[in-house]
mmCIF file of C-alpha atoms in Angstrom:
data_model
loop_
_atom_site.group_PDB
_atom_site.id
_atom_site.type_symbol
_atom_site.label_atom_id
_atom_site.label_comp_id
_atom_site.label_asym_id
_atom_site.label_seq_id
_atom_site.Cartn_x
_atom_site.Cartn_y
_atom_site.Cartn_z
ATOM 1 C CA MET A 14 18.930 -1.026 4.059
ATOM 2 C CA ASP A 15 18.007 -0.424 0.403
ATOM 3 C CA ASP A 16 20.927 0.932 -1.636
ATOM 4 C CA ILE A 17 18.768 3.805 -2.831
ATOM 5 C CA ILE A 18 18.761 5.248 0.696
ATOM 6 C CA LYS A 19 22.525 5.614 0.322
ATOM 7 C CA ASP A 20 21.949 7.339 -3.022
ATOM 8 C CA PHE A 21 19.629 9.819 -1.306
ATOM 9 C CA HIS A 22 22.514 10.979 0.848
ATOM 10 C CA ASP A 23 24.365 12.021 -2.317
ATOM 11 C CA LEU A 24 21.496 14.314 -3.327
ATOM 12 C CA THR A 25 22.924 17.258 -1.424
ATOM 13 C CA GLU A 26 20.660 19.796 -3.159
ATOM 14 C CA ILE A 27 17.670 18.156 -1.458
ATOM 15 C CA PRO A 28 17.603 18.761 2.320
ATOM 16 C CA PRO A 29 16.892 15.931 4.761
ATOM 17 C CA PHE A 30 13.149 15.432 5.121
ATOM 18 C CA GLN A 31 13.302 16.126 8.856
ATOM 19 C CA GLN A 32 14.423 19.708 8.175
ATOM 20 C CA MET A 33 11.147 20.416 6.380
ATOM 21 C CA ILE A 34 9.020 19.671 9.444
ATOM 22 C CA SER A 35 8.607 22.932 11.330
ATOM 23 C CA ASP A 36 6.588 21.474 14.209
ATOM 24 C CA LYS A 37 8.814 18.704 15.556
ATOM 25 C CA LYS A 38 5.933 16.966 17.334
ATOM 26 C CA TYR A 39 4.957 15.640 13.899
ATOM 27 C CA MET A 40 8.158 13.622 13.844
ATOM 28 C CA ASP A 41 6.587 11.459 16.566
ATOM 29 C CA THR A 42 3.627 9.120 16.340
ATOM 30 C CA GLU A 43 0.317 10.060 17.900
ATOM 31 C CA GLU A 44 -0.517 8.585 21.306
ATOM 32 C CA TYR A 45 -2.810 6.019 19.685
ATOM 33 C CA LEU A 46 -2.889 3.693 16.675
ATOM 34 C CA ASP A 47 -5.696 3.506 14.126
ATOM 35 C CA VAL A 48 -4.228 1.189 11.505
ATOM 36 C CA LEU A 49 -2.263 -2.040 11.646
ATOM 37 C CA GLN A 50 -0.862 -2.790 8.211
ATOM 38 C CA MET A 51 0.283 -6.353 7.637
ATOM 39 C CA ASN A 52 2.563 -7.257 4.744
ATOM 40 C CA ILE A 53 1.860 -10.982 4.630
ATOM 41 C CA GLY A 54 4.327 -11.950 1.927
ATOM 42 C CA ARG A 55 6.385 -11.000 -1.102
ATOM 43 C CA LYS A 56 5.059 -13.702 -3.415
ATOM 44 C CA CYS A 57 3.011 -12.372 -6.326
ATOM 45 C CA ASN A 58 1.776 -13.657 -9.659
ATOM 46 C CA LEU A 59 2.889 -10.416 -11.336
ATOM 47 C CA ILE A 60 6.150 -8.478 -11.619
ATOM 48 C CA CYS A 61 4.980 -4.861 -11.700
ATOM 49 C CA LYS A 62 7.403 -2.156 -12.767
ATOM 50 C CA HIS A 63 6.517 0.219 -9.927
ATOM 51 C CA CYS A 64 6.429 -2.356 -7.082
ATOM 52 C CA HIS A 65 8.245 -0.920 -4.069
ATOM 53 C CA VAL A 66 8.757 -4.318 -2.357
ATOM 54 C CA ASN A 67 10.075 -6.196 -5.430
ATOM 55 C CA ALA A 68 7.297 -8.791 -5.217
ATOM 56 C CA GLY A 69 7.104 -11.597 -7.759
ATOM 57 C CA PRO A 70 6.543 -15.319 -8.439
ATOM 58 C CA ALA A 71 10.054 -16.283 -7.315
ATOM 59 C CA ARG A 72 9.692 -14.742 -3.854
ATOM 60 C CA THR A 73 8.995 -17.205 -1.042
ATOM 61 C CA GLU A 74 8.615 -15.035 2.070
ATOM 62 C CA GLU A 75 5.206 -15.346 3.743
ATOM 63 C CA MET A 76 3.715 -14.539 7.126
ATOM 64 C CA SER A 77 3.075 -17.511 9.409
ATOM 65 C CA ARG A 78 -0.020 -18.150 11.529
ATOM 66 C CA GLU A 79 2.127 -17.469 14.598
ATOM 67 C CA VAL A 80 2.933 -13.937 13.434
ATOM 68 C CA MET A 81 -0.672 -13.376 12.359
ATOM 69 C CA ASP A 82 -1.948 -14.422 15.776
ATOM 70 C CA ALA A 83 0.447 -12.008 17.479
ATOM 71 C CA CYS A 84 -0.830 -9.237 15.185
ATOM 72 C CA LEU A 85 -4.435 -10.099 16.021
ATOM 73 C CA THR A 86 -3.675 -10.052 19.745
ATOM 74 C CA PHE A 87 -1.991 -6.660 19.374
ATOM 75 C CA ALA A 88 -4.906 -5.299 17.327
ATOM 76 C CA LYS A 89 -7.358 -6.363 20.018
ATOM 77 C CA GLU A 90 -5.237 -4.903 22.830
ATOM 78 C CA GLN A 91 -4.784 -1.561 21.066
ATOM 79 C CA LYS A 92 -8.390 -1.338 19.819
ATOM 80 C CA ILE A 93 -7.167 -1.038 16.240
ATOM 81 C CA VAL A 94 -9.789 0.465 13.914
ATOM 82 C CA THR A 95 -8.425 -0.854 10.593
ATOM 83 C CA ILE A 96 -6.422 -3.926 9.641
ATOM 84 C CA ASP A 97 -4.851 -3.328 6.229
ATOM 85 C CA ILE A 98 -3.601 -6.499 4.508
ATOM 86 C CA THR A 99 -1.050 -6.175 1.717
ATOM 87 C CA GLY A 100 1.789 -8.049 -0.002
ATOM 88 C CA GLY A 101 2.894 -9.219 -2.640
ATOM 89 C CA ALA A 102 -0.396 -10.695 -3.614
ATOM 90 C CA PRO A 103 -2.019 -11.345 -0.201
ATOM 91 C CA GLU A 104 -4.132 -14.083 -1.789
ATOM 92 C CA MET A 105 -1.028 -16.265 -2.211
ATOM 93 C CA ASN A 106 -0.560 -16.577 1.546
ATOM 94 C CA PRO A 107 -2.361 -19.816 2.534
ATOM 95 C CA HIS A 108 -3.546 -18.249 5.803
ATOM 96 C CA LEU A 109 -5.299 -15.220 4.267
ATOM 97 C CA GLU A 110 -8.823 -16.551 4.745
ATOM 98 C CA TYR A 111 -8.085 -17.264 8.418
ATOM 99 C CA LEU A 112 -6.631 -13.783 8.852
ATOM 100 C CA ILE A 113 -9.667 -12.109 7.295
ATOM 101 C CA GLU A 114 -12.158 -14.098 9.370
ATOM 102 C CA GLU A 115 -10.329 -13.344 12.628
ATOM 103 C CA SER A 116 -9.634 -9.688 11.758
ATOM 104 C CA SER A 117 -13.307 -9.038 11.057
ATOM 105 C CA LYS A 118 -14.128 -10.207 14.592
ATOM 106 C CA ILE A 119 -11.718 -7.683 16.100
ATOM 107 C CA CYS A 120 -12.213 -4.489 14.124
ATOM 108 C CA GLY A 121 -14.909 -3.037 11.931
ATOM 109 C CA HIS A 122 -12.715 -2.263 8.953
ATOM 110 C CA VAL A 123 -10.586 -4.797 7.079
ATOM 111 C CA ILE A 124 -8.795 -3.881 3.842
ATOM 112 C CA VAL A 125 -7.229 -6.252 1.331
ATOM 113 C CA ARG A 126 -5.045 -4.809 -1.418
ATOM 114 C CA THR A 127 -5.254 -6.897 -4.574
ATOM 115 C CA ASN A 128 -3.927 -6.845 -8.120
ATOM 116 C CA LEU A 129 -7.274 -8.362 -9.229
ATOM 117 C CA VAL A 130 -5.701 -10.717 -11.792
ATOM 118 C CA ILE A 131 -4.845 -13.275 -9.084
ATOM 119 C CA LEU A 132 -8.562 -13.762 -8.368
ATOM 120 C CA LEU A 133 -9.112 -15.473 -11.728
ATOM 121 C CA GLU A 134 -6.864 -18.353 -10.736
ATOM 122 C CA LYS A 135 -8.863 -21.396 -9.623
ATOM 123 C CA GLU A 136 -6.962 -21.659 -6.342
ATOM 124 C CA TYR A 137 -7.922 -18.134 -5.300
ATOM 125 C CA GLU A 138 -11.245 -17.244 -6.960
ATOM 126 C CA HIS A 139 -13.231 -18.330 -3.865
ATOM 127 C CA LEU A 140 -11.620 -15.468 -1.950
ATOM 128 C CA MET A 141 -14.005 -12.999 -3.584
ATOM 129 C CA GLU A 142 -16.781 -14.679 -1.599
ATOM 130 C CA VAL A 143 -14.640 -14.488 1.542
ATOM 131 C CA TYR A 144 -14.174 -10.749 0.961
ATOM 132 C CA ALA A 145 -17.901 -10.168 0.499
ATOM 133 C CA ARG A 146 -18.947 -12.334 3.449
ATOM 134 C CA ASN A 147 -16.657 -10.385 5.775
ATOM 135 C CA LYS A 148 -17.442 -6.999 4.172
ATOM 136 C CA VAL A 149 -13.765 -6.501 3.358
ATOM 137 C CA GLU A 150 -12.888 -3.246 1.613
ATOM 138 C CA VAL A 151 -11.179 -4.240 -1.623
ATOM 139 C CA VAL A 152 -8.480 -1.840 -2.802
ATOM 140 C CA CYS A 153 -7.339 -2.719 -6.289
ATOM 141 C CA SER A 154 -4.524 -1.282 -8.320
ATOM 142 C CA LEU A 155 -5.666 -0.396 -11.835
ATOM 143 C CA PRO A 156 -2.843 1.493 -13.583
ATOM 144 C CA TYR A 157 -5.174 2.762 -16.323
ATOM 145 C CA TYR A 158 -8.654 2.353 -17.796
ATOM 146 C CA ARG A 159 -7.335 1.130 -21.159
ATOM 147 C CA ALA A 160 -5.494 -2.087 -21.998
ATOM 148 C CA PRO A 161 -2.309 -0.767 -23.722
ATOM 149 C CA GLU A 162 -1.260 1.420 -20.796
ATOM 150 C CA MET A 163 -2.048 -1.153 -18.104
ATOM 151 C CA ASP A 164 -0.508 -4.104 -19.949
ATOM 152 C CA LYS A 165 2.699 -2.097 -20.290
ATOM 153 C CA VAL A 166 2.969 -2.064 -16.493
ATOM 154 C CA ARG A 167 1.426 -5.449 -15.643
ATOM 155 C CA GLY A 168 2.064 -7.633 -18.683
ATOM 156 C CA ALA A 169 0.025 -8.711 -21.718
ATOM 157 C CA GLY A 170 -3.595 -9.552 -20.969
ATOM 158 C CA ALA A 171 -3.575 -8.094 -17.445
ATOM 159 C CA PHE A 172 -6.170 -5.434 -18.233
ATOM 160 C CA ASP A 173 -8.770 -7.820 -19.669
ATOM 161 C CA LYS A 174 -8.342 -10.131 -16.677
ATOM 162 C CA ALA A 175 -8.728 -7.242 -14.221
ATOM 163 C CA ILE A 176 -11.920 -6.083 -15.941
ATOM 164 C CA LYS A 177 -13.342 -9.600 -15.700
ATOM 165 C CA VAL A 178 -12.689 -9.680 -11.937
ATOM 166 C CA ILE A 179 -14.171 -6.218 -11.354
ATOM 167 C CA ARG A 180 -17.331 -7.276 -13.177
ATOM 168 C CA ARG A 181 -17.606 -10.279 -10.865
ATOM 169 C CA LEU A 182 -17.096 -8.070 -7.824
ATOM 170 C CA ASN A 183 -19.765 -5.667 -9.116
ATOM 171 C CA ALA A 184 -22.160 -8.598 -9.566
ATOM 172 C CA MET A 185 -21.567 -9.507 -5.912
ATOM 173 C CA GLY A 186 -22.432 -5.952 -4.871
ATOM 174 C CA TYR A 187 -18.971 -4.399 -4.673
ATOM 175 C CA GLY A 188 -19.040 -0.760 -5.740
ATOM 176 C CA ARG A 189 -22.847 -0.802 -5.522
ATOM 177 C CA ASN A 190 -23.795 -2.016 -2.040
ATOM 178 C CA PRO A 191 -22.677 0.608 0.542
ATOM 179 C CA GLU A 192 -21.296 -2.206 2.735
ATOM 180 C CA LEU A 193 -19.072 -3.589 -0.042
ATOM 181 C CA VAL A 194 -16.511 -0.925 -0.864
ATOM 182 C CA LEU A 195 -14.389 -1.196 -4.003
ATOM 183 C CA ASN A 196 -11.668 1.425 -4.289
ATOM 184 C CA MET A 197 -9.054 1.811 -6.990
ATOM 185 C CA VAL A 198 -5.486 3.087 -6.959
ATOM 186 C CA TYR A 199 -3.732 4.840 -9.826
ATOM 187 C CA ASN A 200 0.064 4.987 -9.984
ATOM 188 C CA PRO A 201 1.881 6.718 -12.865
ATOM 189 C CA ALA A 202 3.691 4.316 -15.206
ATOM 190 C CA GLY A 203 6.879 6.385 -15.306
ATOM 191 C CA ALA A 204 8.922 9.130 -13.657
ATOM 192 C CA PHE A 205 6.087 11.639 -13.628
ATOM 193 C CA PHE A 206 3.383 12.755 -11.215
ATOM 194 C CA PRO A 207 -0.266 11.660 -11.131
ATOM 195 C CA PRO A 208 -2.972 14.039 -12.377
ATOM 196 C CA ASP A 209 -5.501 15.706 -10.099
ATOM 197 C CA GLN A 210 -7.279 13.007 -8.087
ATOM 198 C CA GLU A 211 -10.807 14.384 -8.416
ATOM 199 C CA ALA A 212 -10.512 14.839 -12.188
ATOM 200 C CA MET A 213 -8.915 11.412 -12.646
ATOM 201 C CA GLU A 214 -11.621 9.704 -10.593
ATOM 202 C CA LYS A 215 -14.296 11.334 -12.733
ATOM 203 C CA GLU A 216 -12.512 10.204 -15.904
ATOM 204 C CA TYR A 217 -12.060 6.625 -14.625
ATOM 205 C CA LYS A 218 -15.708 6.351 -13.577
ATOM 206 C CA GLN A 219 -16.970 7.691 -16.879
ATOM 207 C CA LYS A 220 -14.726 5.515 -19.066
ATOM 208 C CA LEU A 221 -15.108 2.278 -17.092
ATOM 209 C CA LEU A 222 -18.885 2.609 -16.879
ATOM 210 C CA GLN A 223 -19.228 3.586 -20.519
ATOM 211 C CA ASP A 224 -16.878 0.938 -21.941
ATOM 212 C CA PHE A 225 -17.328 -1.958 -19.505
ATOM 213 C CA GLY A 226 -20.359 -1.257 -17.299
ATOM 214 C CA ILE A 227 -18.070 -1.102 -14.255
ATOM 215 C CA GLU A 228 -18.756 0.811 -11.031
ATOM 216 C CA PHE A 229 -16.506 1.550 -8.055
ATOM 217 C CA ASN A 230 -16.413 3.873 -5.047
ATOM 218 C CA ASN A 231 -13.250 5.978 -5.029
ATOM 219 C CA LEU A 232 -10.023 6.400 -6.975
ATOM 220 C CA TYR A 233 -6.807 7.358 -5.183
ATOM 221 C CA THR A 234 -3.972 8.819 -7.239
ATOM 222 C CA LEU A 235 -0.606 8.113 -5.621
ATOM 223 C CA TYR A 236 2.911 9.337 -6.210
ATOM 224 C CA ASN A 237 5.279 6.453 -6.863
ATOM 225 C CA ASN A 238 7.676 6.003 -3.957
ATOM 226 C CA PRO A 239 11.312 5.728 -5.143
ATOM 227 C CA MET A 240 11.811 2.279 -3.606
ATOM 228 C CA GLY A 241 12.116 -1.221 -5.038
ATOM 229 C CA ARG A 242 11.681 -1.663 -8.793
ATOM 230 C CA PHE A 243 10.608 1.922 -9.332
ATOM 231 C CA GLY A 244 13.720 3.156 -7.533
ATOM 232 C CA ALA A 245 15.863 0.828 -9.645
ATOM 233 C CA PHE A 246 14.182 2.199 -12.785
ATOM 234 C CA LEU A 247 14.916 5.774 -11.698
ATOM 235 C CA ARG A 248 18.590 4.977 -11.178
ATOM 236 C CA LYS A 249 18.970 2.997 -14.405
ATOM 237 C CA SER A 250 17.218 5.641 -16.512
ATOM 238 C CA GLY A 251 19.123 8.520 -14.912
ATOM 239 C CA ASN A 252 15.914 10.020 -13.534
ATOM 240 C CA LEU A 253 16.528 9.690 -9.783
ATOM 241 C CA ASN A 254 17.855 13.220 -9.205
ATOM 242 C CA ARG A 255 15.155 14.834 -11.342
ATOM 243 C CA TYR A 256 12.327 12.830 -9.765
ATOM 244 C CA MET A 257 13.500 13.521 -6.219
ATOM 245 C CA LYS A 258 13.841 17.229 -7.028
ATOM 246 C CA LYS A 259 10.251 17.236 -8.320
ATOM 247 C CA LEU A 260 9.050 15.571 -5.101
ATOM 248 C CA PHE A 261 10.953 18.114 -3.015
ATOM 249 C CA ASP A 262 9.604 21.058 -5.042
ATOM 250 C CA ALA A 263 6.063 19.717 -4.546
ATOM 251 C CA PHE A 264 6.444 19.448 -0.743
ATOM 252 C CA ASN A 265 3.230 20.500 1.008
ATOM 253 C CA ALA A 266 3.656 21.254 4.715
ATOM 254 C CA ASP A 267 -0.093 20.887 5.269
ATOM 255 C CA THR A 268 0.140 17.127 4.644
ATOM 256 C CA VAL A 269 2.609 16.416 7.453
ATOM 257 C CA GLU A 270 0.184 16.307 10.388
ATOM 258 C CA ALA A 271 -1.901 13.562 8.720
ATOM 259 C CA LEU A 272 0.952 11.341 7.508
ATOM 260 C CA MET A 273 -0.061 7.686 7.807
ATOM 261 C CA CYS A 274 3.038 6.786 9.834
ATOM 262 C CA ARG A 275 1.738 8.880 12.738
ATOM 263 C CA THR A 276 -1.244 6.599 13.419
ATOM 264 C CA GLN A 277 -0.154 3.370 11.741
ATOM 265 C CA LEU A 278 2.181 0.478 12.419
ATOM 266 C CA SER A 279 3.401 -1.865 9.678
ATOM 267 C CA VAL A 280 4.283 -5.497 10.337
ATOM 268 C CA ASP A 281 6.433 -7.476 7.918
ATOM 269 C CA TYR A 282 5.948 -11.179 7.189
ATOM 270 C CA ASP A 283 8.530 -12.085 9.868
ATOM 271 C CA GLY A 284 6.984 -9.869 12.564
ATOM 272 C CA GLN A 285 9.482 -7.012 12.255
ATOM 273 C CA LEU A 286 7.865 -3.617 12.855
ATOM 274 C CA TYR A 287 8.120 -0.571 10.585
ATOM 275 C CA ASP A 288 6.612 2.900 10.572
ATOM 276 C CA CYS A 289 5.140 2.276 7.102
ATOM 277 C CA ASP A 290 5.315 -0.091 4.136
ATOM 278 C CA PHE A 291 7.826 2.200 2.401
ATOM 279 C CA ASN A 292 10.210 2.062 5.368
ATOM 280 C CA LEU A 293 9.692 -1.700 5.213
ATOM 281 C CA ALA A 294 10.808 -1.634 1.576
ATOM 282 C CA ALA A 295 13.762 0.547 2.539
ATOM 283 C CA GLY A 296 14.856 -1.841 5.294
ATOM 284 C CA MET A 297 14.334 0.781 8.023
ATOM 285 C CA PRO A 298 12.697 -0.889 11.076
ATOM 286 C CA VAL A 299 11.115 1.176 13.842
ATOM 287 C CA ASN A 300 13.428 2.870 16.291
ATOM 288 C CA GLY A 301 14.297 0.185 18.809
ATOM 289 C CA GLY A 302 13.945 -2.602 16.247
ATOM 290 C CA GLN A 303 11.001 -4.318 17.973
ATOM 291 C CA THR A 304 8.958 -7.152 16.535
ATOM 292 C CA ILE A 305 5.230 -7.710 16.995
ATOM 293 C CA PHE A 306 6.079 -10.210 19.735
ATOM 294 C CA ASP A 307 7.869 -7.481 21.713
ATOM 295 C CA VAL A 308 4.875 -5.139 21.797
ATOM 296 C CA THR A 309 1.978 -7.523 22.499
ATOM 297 C CA GLY A 310 0.864 -7.370 26.113
ATOM 298 C CA GLU A 311 2.562 -3.979 26.517
ATOM 299 C CA PRO A 312 1.088 -0.463 26.722
ATOM 300 C CA TYR A 313 1.451 1.495 23.494
ATOM 301 C CA GLN A 314 4.378 3.905 23.469
ATOM 302 C CA VAL A 315 4.863 6.970 21.296
ATOM 303 C CA ARG A 316 7.882 6.502 19.047
ATOM 304 C CA LYS A 317 10.156 8.705 16.977
ATOM 305 C CA ILE A 318 9.402 8.047 13.286
ATOM 306 C CA ARG A 319 12.333 7.074 11.079
ATOM 307 C CA MET A 320 12.468 9.376 8.074
ATOM 308 C CA ASP A 321 14.546 9.827 4.937
ATOM 309 C CA LYS A 322 14.188 11.494 1.555
ATOM 310 C CA HIS A 323 11.742 8.897 0.216
ATOM 311 C CA CYS A 324 9.224 10.477 2.615
ATOM 312 C CA TYR A 325 8.887 13.376 0.167
ATOM 313 C CA ALA A 326 6.661 11.065 -1.910
ATOM 314 C CA CYS A 327 4.029 11.193 0.848
ATOM 315 C CA THR A 328 4.016 14.991 1.155
ATOM 316 C CA ALA A 329 3.998 15.986 -2.519
ATOM 317 C CA GLY A 330 1.005 17.950 -3.758
ATOM 318 C CA ALA A 331 -2.186 17.023 -1.946
ATOM 319 C CA GLY A 332 -0.373 14.162 -0.201
ATOM 320 C CA SER A 333 0.028 10.495 -1.010
ATOM 321 C CA SER A 334 -0.233 8.954 2.440
#
């Protein structure tokens, strides 16, 4: 379990997340699953400051074909609506193309989360065609619409590379053709909250179109979850208590019913199951500790969701889940 979970227990002025849920049925999953999220590896070409899974070039963990096949079997059995592929940089898993092709046969909605920059590398640039051919929804993280702010998070030159990739995706129809969805994600660069999503989306669309001729579908503004590198930054900078208090003060009970963990299951590279990617980062497997191999061929069972104080990041403001 991540050390920061232990630190949460010292924050006595912030009540356990479970105490904030008035209707206890929301502490359980729904009786069905919509989304199967697959974290197919920790390897990444970048070392982002807010990464909750500590991904980077030195990481070697990656999902095998065997685990992928078990996930695909499970998705078919449970009539999964969306397969959501994340990492690390998913592109660095050698089986990604196989996973996309097979996933698109099973469900109508496949998502790949990308840092964009990876798609300029010769080894991976063909994957843009794979995405388009399979009508994959591309969700890209773009920390800001100007170079100085983004390069501070991603490293020198990251912004210009990302813009180049988005232009290529636009040329292929992404963000323009209704069947080729290009969504962006904004995370704050420090220990502060994101601005209003609707206003930020309008600003992003205006600036990116005006300055670079870029188009996209939607922008999602997310609260940084206090896990991984961002959690380490909060501790090192002495901001953990203040940030957690801000998340607690921003708790919105109306977001609880629609929390992603209620209709989603996350699978790590080794097949271990988690309620969400943040619990994965925290080292908190599902109650019972099952793997994907344990649940294939079995009827779906409602489970009690594992919760801790990092869950406040998903219920702050308008919700970040």
